[in-house]
Coordinates of C-alpha atoms and ligand atoms in Angstrom, one line a residue:
M1 CA 140.4 221.3 110.6
E2 CA 142.2 221.4 107.3
T3 CA 142.1 218.3 105.3
S4 CA 145.6 217.1 104.3
E5 CA 146.4 216.2 100.7
A6 CA 147.0 212.6 101.8
E7 CA 143.6 212.4 103.5
K8 CA 141.9 213.9 100.5
E9 CA 143.6 211.4 98.2
M10 CA 142.6 208.5 100.4
R11 CA 139.0 209.6 100.7
E12 CA 138.8 209.9 96.9
W13 CA 140.3 206.4 96.6
C14 CA 137.6 205.1 98.9
V15 CA 134.9 206.7 96.8
A16 CA 136.3 205.1 93.6
L17 CA 136.7 201.7 95.2
P18 CA 133.9 199.3 94.1
K19 CA 131.9 198.5 97.2
V20 CA 129.3 196.0 98.4
E21 CA 126.7 197.3 100.9
L22 CA 125.0 194.5 102.9
H23 CA 123.5 196.4 105.9
A24 CA 121.6 199.5 105.0
H25 CA 118.1 200.4 106.4
L26 CA 116.0 202.2 103.8
N27 CA 114.4 204.8 106.2
G28 CA 117.8 205.3 108.0
S29 CA 119.5 206.1 104.7
V30 CA 117.2 209.0 103.7
R31 CA 119.1 212.3 103.0
N32 CA 118.6 215.0 105.7
S33 CA 117.6 217.4 102.9
T34 CA 114.7 215.1 101.9
L35 CA 113.6 214.6 105.5
L36 CA 113.6 218.4 106.0
E37 CA 111.6 218.9 102.9
L38 CA 109.1 216.3 104.0
A39 CA 108.9 217.8 107.5
K40 CA 108.3 221.3 105.9
E41 CA 105.4 219.9 103.9
L42 CA 103.8 218.2 107.0
G43 CA 104.5 221.3 109.0
D44 CA 102.7 223.5 106.5
K45 CA 99.7 221.1 106.7
G46 CA 99.8 221.4 110.5
V47 CA 100.5 217.7 111.0
I48 CA 103.8 218.4 112.9
V49 CA 105.7 221.4 114.2
F50 CA 108.4 221.9 111.7
E51 CA 110.9 223.7 114.0
D52 CA 110.8 221.0 116.6
V53 CA 111.3 218.3 114.0
K54 CA 114.1 220.3 112.3
D55 CA 116.1 220.4 115.5
V56 CA 115.8 216.6 116.0
I57 CA 116.8 215.9 112.4
M58 CA 119.9 218.2 112.5
K59 CA 121.1 216.9 115.9
N60 CA 124.3 214.9 115.3
D61 CA 125.0 212.8 118.4
R62 CA 122.3 210.3 119.3
S63 CA 121.9 207.6 121.9
L64 CA 120.4 204.2 120.9
P65 CA 117.0 205.1 122.5
E66 CA 117.0 208.5 120.7
C67 CA 117.6 206.7 117.4
F68 CA 114.5 204.7 117.8
R69 CA 112.4 207.7 118.7
L70 CA 113.8 209.3 115.6
F71 CA 112.8 206.4 113.5
D72 CA 109.2 206.8 114.7
L73 CA 109.4 210.4 113.5
F74 CA 110.9 209.3 110.1
H75 CA 108.0 206.9 109.7
I76 CA 105.5 209.7 110.2
L77 CA 107.4 211.7 107.5
T78 CA 107.7 208.8 105.0
T79 CA 104.3 207.1 105.3
D80 CA 102.7 207.5 102.0
H81 CA 103.3 205.4 98.9
D82 CA 104.8 208.2 96.8
T83 CA 107.2 209.2 99.5
V84 CA 108.4 205.6 99.9
T85 CA 108.9 205.4 96.2
R86 CA 110.9 208.7 96.2
I87 CA 113.2 207.7 99.1
A88 CA 113.9 204.2 97.6
K89 CA 114.9 205.9 94.3
E90 CA 117.1 208.5 96.1
V91 CA 118.8 206.0 98.4
V92 CA 119.8 203.7 95.5
G93 CA 121.0 206.7 93.5
D94 CA 123.1 207.9 96.4
F95 CA 124.8 204.5 96.9
A96 CA 125.4 204.1 93.2
A97 CA 127.0 207.6 93.0
E98 CA 129.7 206.4 95.4
N99 CA 130.4 203.3 93.4
V100 CA 128.5 200.8 95.4
V101 CA 128.1 198.0 92.8
Y102 CA 125.9 195.7 94.9
L103 CA 123.4 196.9 97.4
E104 CA 121.1 194.9 99.7
I105 CA 118.7 197.4 101.1
R106 CA 116.5 196.3 104.0
T107 CA 113.2 197.8 105.0
T108 CA 110.3 196.9 107.3
P109 CA 107.1 196.4 105.3
K110 CA 104.4 198.5 107.1
N111 CA 100.7 198.3 107.5
N112 CA 99.1 201.7 107.8
E113 CA 95.3 201.6 107.5
A114 CA 94.9 205.4 107.6
K115 CA 97.1 205.7 104.5
G116 CA 95.5 202.6 102.8
M117 CA 98.9 201.0 103.1
T118 CA 99.5 197.2 103.5
K119 CA 102.9 195.5 103.8
R120 CA 102.5 194.5 100.1
S121 CA 101.6 197.9 98.9
Y122 CA 104.5 199.4 100.9
M123 CA 106.9 197.0 99.2
N124 CA 105.3 197.7 95.8
A125 CA 106.1 201.3 96.4
V126 CA 109.7 200.5 97.2
V127 CA 110.1 198.3 94.1
K128 CA 108.6 201.2 92.0
G129 CA 111.3 203.5 93.4
L130 CA 114.1 201.1 92.5
K131 CA 112.7 200.8 89.0
S132 CA 112.5 204.5 88.5
V133 CA 116.1 205.3 89.1
E134 CA 117.3 207.1 85.9
D135 CA 120.9 208.1 86.3
V136 CA 122.3 204.6 86.8
D137 CA 121.4 201.1 85.6
V138 CA 119.7 199.2 88.4
V139 CA 119.8 195.5 88.0
L140 CA 116.9 194.2 90.2
F141 CA 116.3 190.8 88.6
D142 CA 118.6 188.1 87.6
S143 CA 117.0 188.0 84.1
N144 CA 118.6 191.4 83.5
L145 CA 122.0 189.9 83.7
R146 CA 124.1 190.1 80.6
N147 CA 127.4 188.4 79.9
D148 CA 129.0 191.4 78.2
E149 CA 129.3 193.3 81.5
T150 CA 130.8 196.7 81.1
P151 CA 132.7 197.8 84.2
M152 CA 130.2 198.9 86.8
S153 CA 132.6 201.3 88.4
D154 CA 135.9 202.5 87.2
L155 CA 138.8 203.4 89.4
S156 CA 140.4 205.4 86.6
G157 CA 137.5 207.9 87.0
D158 CA 136.1 207.2 83.6
T159 CA 132.6 208.6 83.2
K160 CA 130.9 205.3 82.1
R161 CA 127.2 204.9 83.1
K162 CA 127.2 203.3 86.6
K163 CA 125.5 200.1 87.3
I164 CA 124.3 198.7 90.6
Y165 CA 122.8 195.4 91.5
V166 CA 120.0 195.9 94.1
R167 CA 118.4 193.3 96.2
L168 CA 115.8 193.7 99.0
L169 CA 115.7 192.2 102.5
L170 CA 112.4 192.4 104.4
S171 CA 112.9 193.4 108.1
I172 CA 110.9 192.1 111.0
D173 CA 110.6 194.8 113.6
R174 CA 111.1 193.6 117.1
R175 CA 107.8 195.3 118.1
E176 CA 105.9 192.9 115.8
T177 CA 103.8 189.9 116.8
T178 CA 104.6 186.4 115.7
S179 CA 101.8 186.5 113.2
A180 CA 103.0 189.9 111.7
A181 CA 106.5 188.5 111.5
L182 CA 105.2 185.4 109.7
D183 CA 103.3 187.7 107.2
T184 CA 106.7 189.4 106.4
V185 CA 108.4 186.1 105.7
N186 CA 105.4 185.0 103.5
L187 CA 105.6 188.3 101.7
A188 CA 109.3 187.8 101.0
M189 CA 108.5 184.5 99.4
E190 CA 105.8 186.1 97.3
M191 CA 108.1 188.8 96.1
K192 CA 111.1 186.5 95.3
D193 CA 110.8 187.4 91.6
Q194 CA 110.9 191.1 92.4
G195 CA 114.4 191.3 94.0
V196 CA 113.5 190.2 97.6
I197 CA 116.1 187.7 98.7
G198 CA 116.2 187.7 102.5
I199 CA 114.9 188.4 105.9
D200 CA 116.3 190.7 108.6
L201 CA 115.5 191.0 112.3
S202 CA 115.9 194.5 113.6
G203 CA 114.4 197.2 115.7
N204 CA 114.9 198.5 119.2
P205 CA 117.1 195.8 120.9
V206 CA 115.5 196.4 124.3
V207 CA 112.1 195.6 123.0
G208 CA 110.5 192.2 122.4
E209 CA 111.5 188.6 123.0
W210 CA 113.5 186.2 120.8
E211 CA 110.7 183.5 121.1
T212 CA 108.3 185.9 119.4
Y213 CA 110.3 186.0 116.1
L214 CA 111.7 182.5 116.2
P215 CA 108.8 180.9 114.4
A216 CA 109.1 183.4 111.5
L217 CA 112.8 183.0 111.3
E218 CA 112.4 179.2 111.3
H219 CA 109.8 179.5 108.6
A220 CA 112.2 181.5 106.5
K221 CA 114.8 178.8 107.0
D222 CA 112.3 176.1 105.9
L223 CA 111.5 178.1 102.8
G224 CA 115.2 178.5 102.0
I225 CA 115.2 182.3 102.5
P226 CA 118.5 183.5 104.0
T227 CA 118.4 185.5 107.2
T228 CA 120.5 188.2 108.9
I229 CA 120.0 189.1 112.5
H230 CA 120.8 192.2 114.5
C231 CA 122.8 190.6 117.3
G232 CA 124.3 192.0 120.6
E233 CA 123.5 195.7 120.2
V234 CA 122.9 195.4 124.0
P235 CA 124.3 192.7 126.4
N236 CA 121.3 190.4 126.4
R237 CA 123.2 187.1 127.1
K238 CA 120.3 184.7 126.6
E239 CA 119.3 186.2 123.3
I240 CA 122.9 186.4 121.9
Q241 CA 123.3 182.7 122.7
A242 CA 120.0 181.9 121.0
M243 CA 120.9 184.0 117.9
L244 CA 124.3 182.3 117.6
D245 CA 122.6 178.9 118.0
F246 CA 120.1 179.8 115.2
C247 CA 123.0 180.1 112.8
P248 CA 121.7 182.8 110.4
Q249 CA 123.6 183.4 107.1
R250 CA 124.9 186.7 108.5
L251 CA 124.9 188.7 111.8
G252 CA 124.7 192.5 112.2
H253 CA 126.7 194.5 114.8
V254 CA 127.8 191.8 117.4
C255 CA 128.9 194.5 119.8
C256 CA 128.3 193.2 123.3
L257 CA 129.5 189.6 123.3
D258 CA 131.3 188.0 126.2
D259 CA 134.4 185.8 125.9
E260 CA 132.5 182.6 125.4
E261 CA 130.2 184.2 122.8
W262 CA 133.2 185.7 120.9
K263 CA 134.7 182.2 120.8
K264 CA 131.4 180.7 119.5
L265 CA 131.0 183.4 116.9
K266 CA 134.6 182.9 115.6
S267 CA 134.2 179.2 115.3
S268 CA 130.9 179.6 113.6
M269 CA 132.5 181.7 110.8
I270 CA 129.1 183.5 110.3
P271 CA 129.9 186.7 108.4
V272 CA 129.5 189.9 110.4
E273 CA 128.1 193.2 109.0
I274 CA 130.4 195.8 110.6
C275 CA 128.8 199.3 111.2
L276 CA 131.6 201.4 112.7
T277 CA 130.0 204.9 112.9
S278 CA 126.7 203.5 114.0
N279 CA 128.1 201.4 116.8
V280 CA 130.2 204.3 118.2
M281 CA 127.4 206.8 117.9
T282 CA 124.9 204.5 119.7
G283 CA 127.4 203.3 122.3
G284 CA 127.7 199.7 121.1
A285 CA 131.4 200.3 120.8
P286 CA 133.4 202.6 123.1
S287 CA 135.3 204.3 120.3
L288 CA 136.5 203.7 116.8
E289 CA 139.9 202.6 118.0
L290 CA 138.4 200.1 120.4
H291 CA 135.8 198.8 118.0
H292 CA 135.6 195.0 117.7
F293 CA 136.4 195.2 114.0
A294 CA 140.1 195.0 114.8
D295 CA 139.8 191.7 116.8
L296 CA 137.6 190.1 114.2
Y297 CA 139.8 191.3 111.3
N298 CA 142.9 190.0 113.0
A299 CA 141.2 186.7 113.6
K300 CA 140.4 186.6 109.8
H301 CA 136.7 186.4 110.6
P302 CA 134.5 187.0 107.5
L303 CA 133.5 190.7 107.6
S304 CA 131.8 193.3 105.5
I305 CA 131.9 197.0 106.1
C306 CA 128.4 198.6 106.1
T307 CA 126.7 201.9 106.9
D308 CA 123.6 200.8 108.8
D309 CA 121.8 204.2 108.6
S310 CA 123.9 206.6 106.4
G311 CA 121.3 209.4 106.7
L312 CA 120.8 209.1 110.5
F313 CA 124.6 208.9 111.2
S314 CA 125.7 211.3 108.4
T315 CA 128.1 208.8 106.9
S316 CA 128.6 206.9 103.6
L317 CA 130.1 203.6 102.7
S318 CA 133.2 205.3 101.3
N319 CA 133.6 207.1 104.6
E320 CA 133.3 203.8 106.6
Y321 CA 136.1 202.4 104.4
Y322 CA 138.1 205.6 105.0
L323 CA 137.6 205.1 108.8
V324 CA 138.8 201.5 108.6
A325 CA 142.0 202.7 106.9
S326 CA 142.6 205.7 109.1
T327 CA 141.8 204.0 112.4
F328 CA 143.3 200.6 111.9
G329 CA 146.1 201.4 109.4
L330 CA 144.9 199.1 106.6
S331 CA 146.8 199.6 103.3
K332 CA 144.9 200.2 100.1
T333 CA 145.5 196.5 99.1
E334 CA 144.1 195.3 102.4
L335 CA 141.1 197.7 102.1
F336 CA 140.5 196.5 98.5
R337 CA 140.6 192.8 99.7
L338 CA 138.1 193.7 102.4
A339 CA 135.7 195.2 99.9
Q340 CA 136.2 192.3 97.5
G341 CA 135.6 189.7 100.3
A342 CA 132.1 191.0 100.9
V343 CA 131.1 189.6 97.5
E344 CA 131.2 186.1 99.0
F345 CA 128.5 187.0 101.7
V346 CA 125.9 188.5 99.4
F347 CA 122.5 186.7 99.4
A348 CA 122.2 186.9 95.6
D349 CA 122.8 183.8 93.5
D350 CA 126.0 182.6 92.0
E351 CA 125.5 184.3 88.6
V352 CA 125.5 187.7 90.4
K353 CA 128.5 186.7 92.5
K354 CA 130.4 185.7 89.4
S355 CA 129.7 189.0 87.8
L356 CA 130.7 190.9 91.0
R357 CA 134.0 188.9 91.2
A358 CA 134.7 190.0 87.7
V359 CA 134.1 193.6 88.6
F360 CA 136.7 193.4 91.4
E361 CA 139.2 191.6 89.3
R362 CA 139.0 194.3 86.7
A363 CA 139.3 197.0 89.3
A364 CA 142.3 195.1 90.9
A365 CA 144.1 195.1 87.6
E366 CA 143.6 198.8 87.4
T367 CA 144.4 199.9 90.9
L368 CA 146.6 197.4 92.7
Ligands
LIG401 C1 118.3 198.0 115.1 C2 117.6 199.4 113.4 C3 118.9 200.1 113.5 O1 112.9 199.5 108.0 O2 111.8 201.7 108.2 N1 116.9 199.9 112.4 N2 117.4 198.4 114.2 N3 119.5 198.7 115.2 C4 119.8 199.7 114.5 N4 121.0 200.4 114.7 C5 121.0 201.8 115.0 N5 118.8 201.1 112.5 C6 117.7 200.9 111.9 O3 114.3 201.5 108.4 C7 114.3 202.0 109.8 C8 114.1 200.8 110.7 O4 115.3 200.0 110.7 C9 115.6 199.5 112.0 C10 114.5 200.0 112.9 O5 113.5 199.1 113.1 C11 114.0 201.3 112.2 O6 112.7 201.7 112.5 P1 113.0 200.9 107.7 O7 113.2 201.2 106.3

């Protein structure tokens, strides 16, 4: 289908818009070209059959169970320290290239004895990747903050060096035991001075029990570490209730809520990370048009637009903003305010927020 001039202009505007990404899984954000290259290497070594893996990677439409089978495959491709470092570097570079000015990237610290990998060494490899980004300035620690901020992104298309704040969230995988989940929270505490600022609960939503992770999530709360929880990807009534009662700082997805739960969510004012393409592709929402974004947006519920797994779902944050505009008819000003609003839900401290507010104010003066 031919792209109209208006669509092209709007897509470019969405790329230039400064954006905040709060829900992106590291291993779900890997470029297909990198996955194919890694699969080729492992195929040559006889570890996997390249042609089989290639077909799976290139397949576009995936159910939720298929996604989780694919993650297991990704983890085979990405389990060595150098590869983890490489993908962390690439993923940050890709987000910065489309004017994401603040990125919270989440990843599950992994133990892999065969590779000599511990949760800590996995995370060290991620941090190494973030520090090795060359084409853009990555601000990983608050001490890097300067008051003489140059604009981090520029809607006039100026070619200033881009700058991106990056923070890390450690994910607890729903397959983990209570003790492994507690290890992840303790690791987050240990790595506080290395850009780790929060805990996420994710993984296959039909696996595991809320009671298994609750001690770790409560431990995070006691330590003052913010949490974000994947909630309602499937209609598990008891669990959705428990998650809403836990009152995390943010919730991801919230697809399958019933009337009472919607009411409870709306009165809680817990910010929601909205992942349009992901929800439609995995069946959490029946279509873009019928996605719960519209209801929450009209109710003025705090929202941030996110990608979830930009590699897996072949999307980008700019594309997600474009879909909001084209599906729900938001104007550029409304879209801008939506992007700007996400600054208030970041887990980083007030200094970073102040700096991000300034970025959006400058951009508003240029574009609105
Ligand atoms: C739930 C998801 C997810 O941690 O290895 N993950 N969990 N729902 C989703 N929606 C489709 N997308 C990704 O990144 C991959 C891991 O993130 C979680 C899964 O646990 C997946 O294995 P990391 O970097």
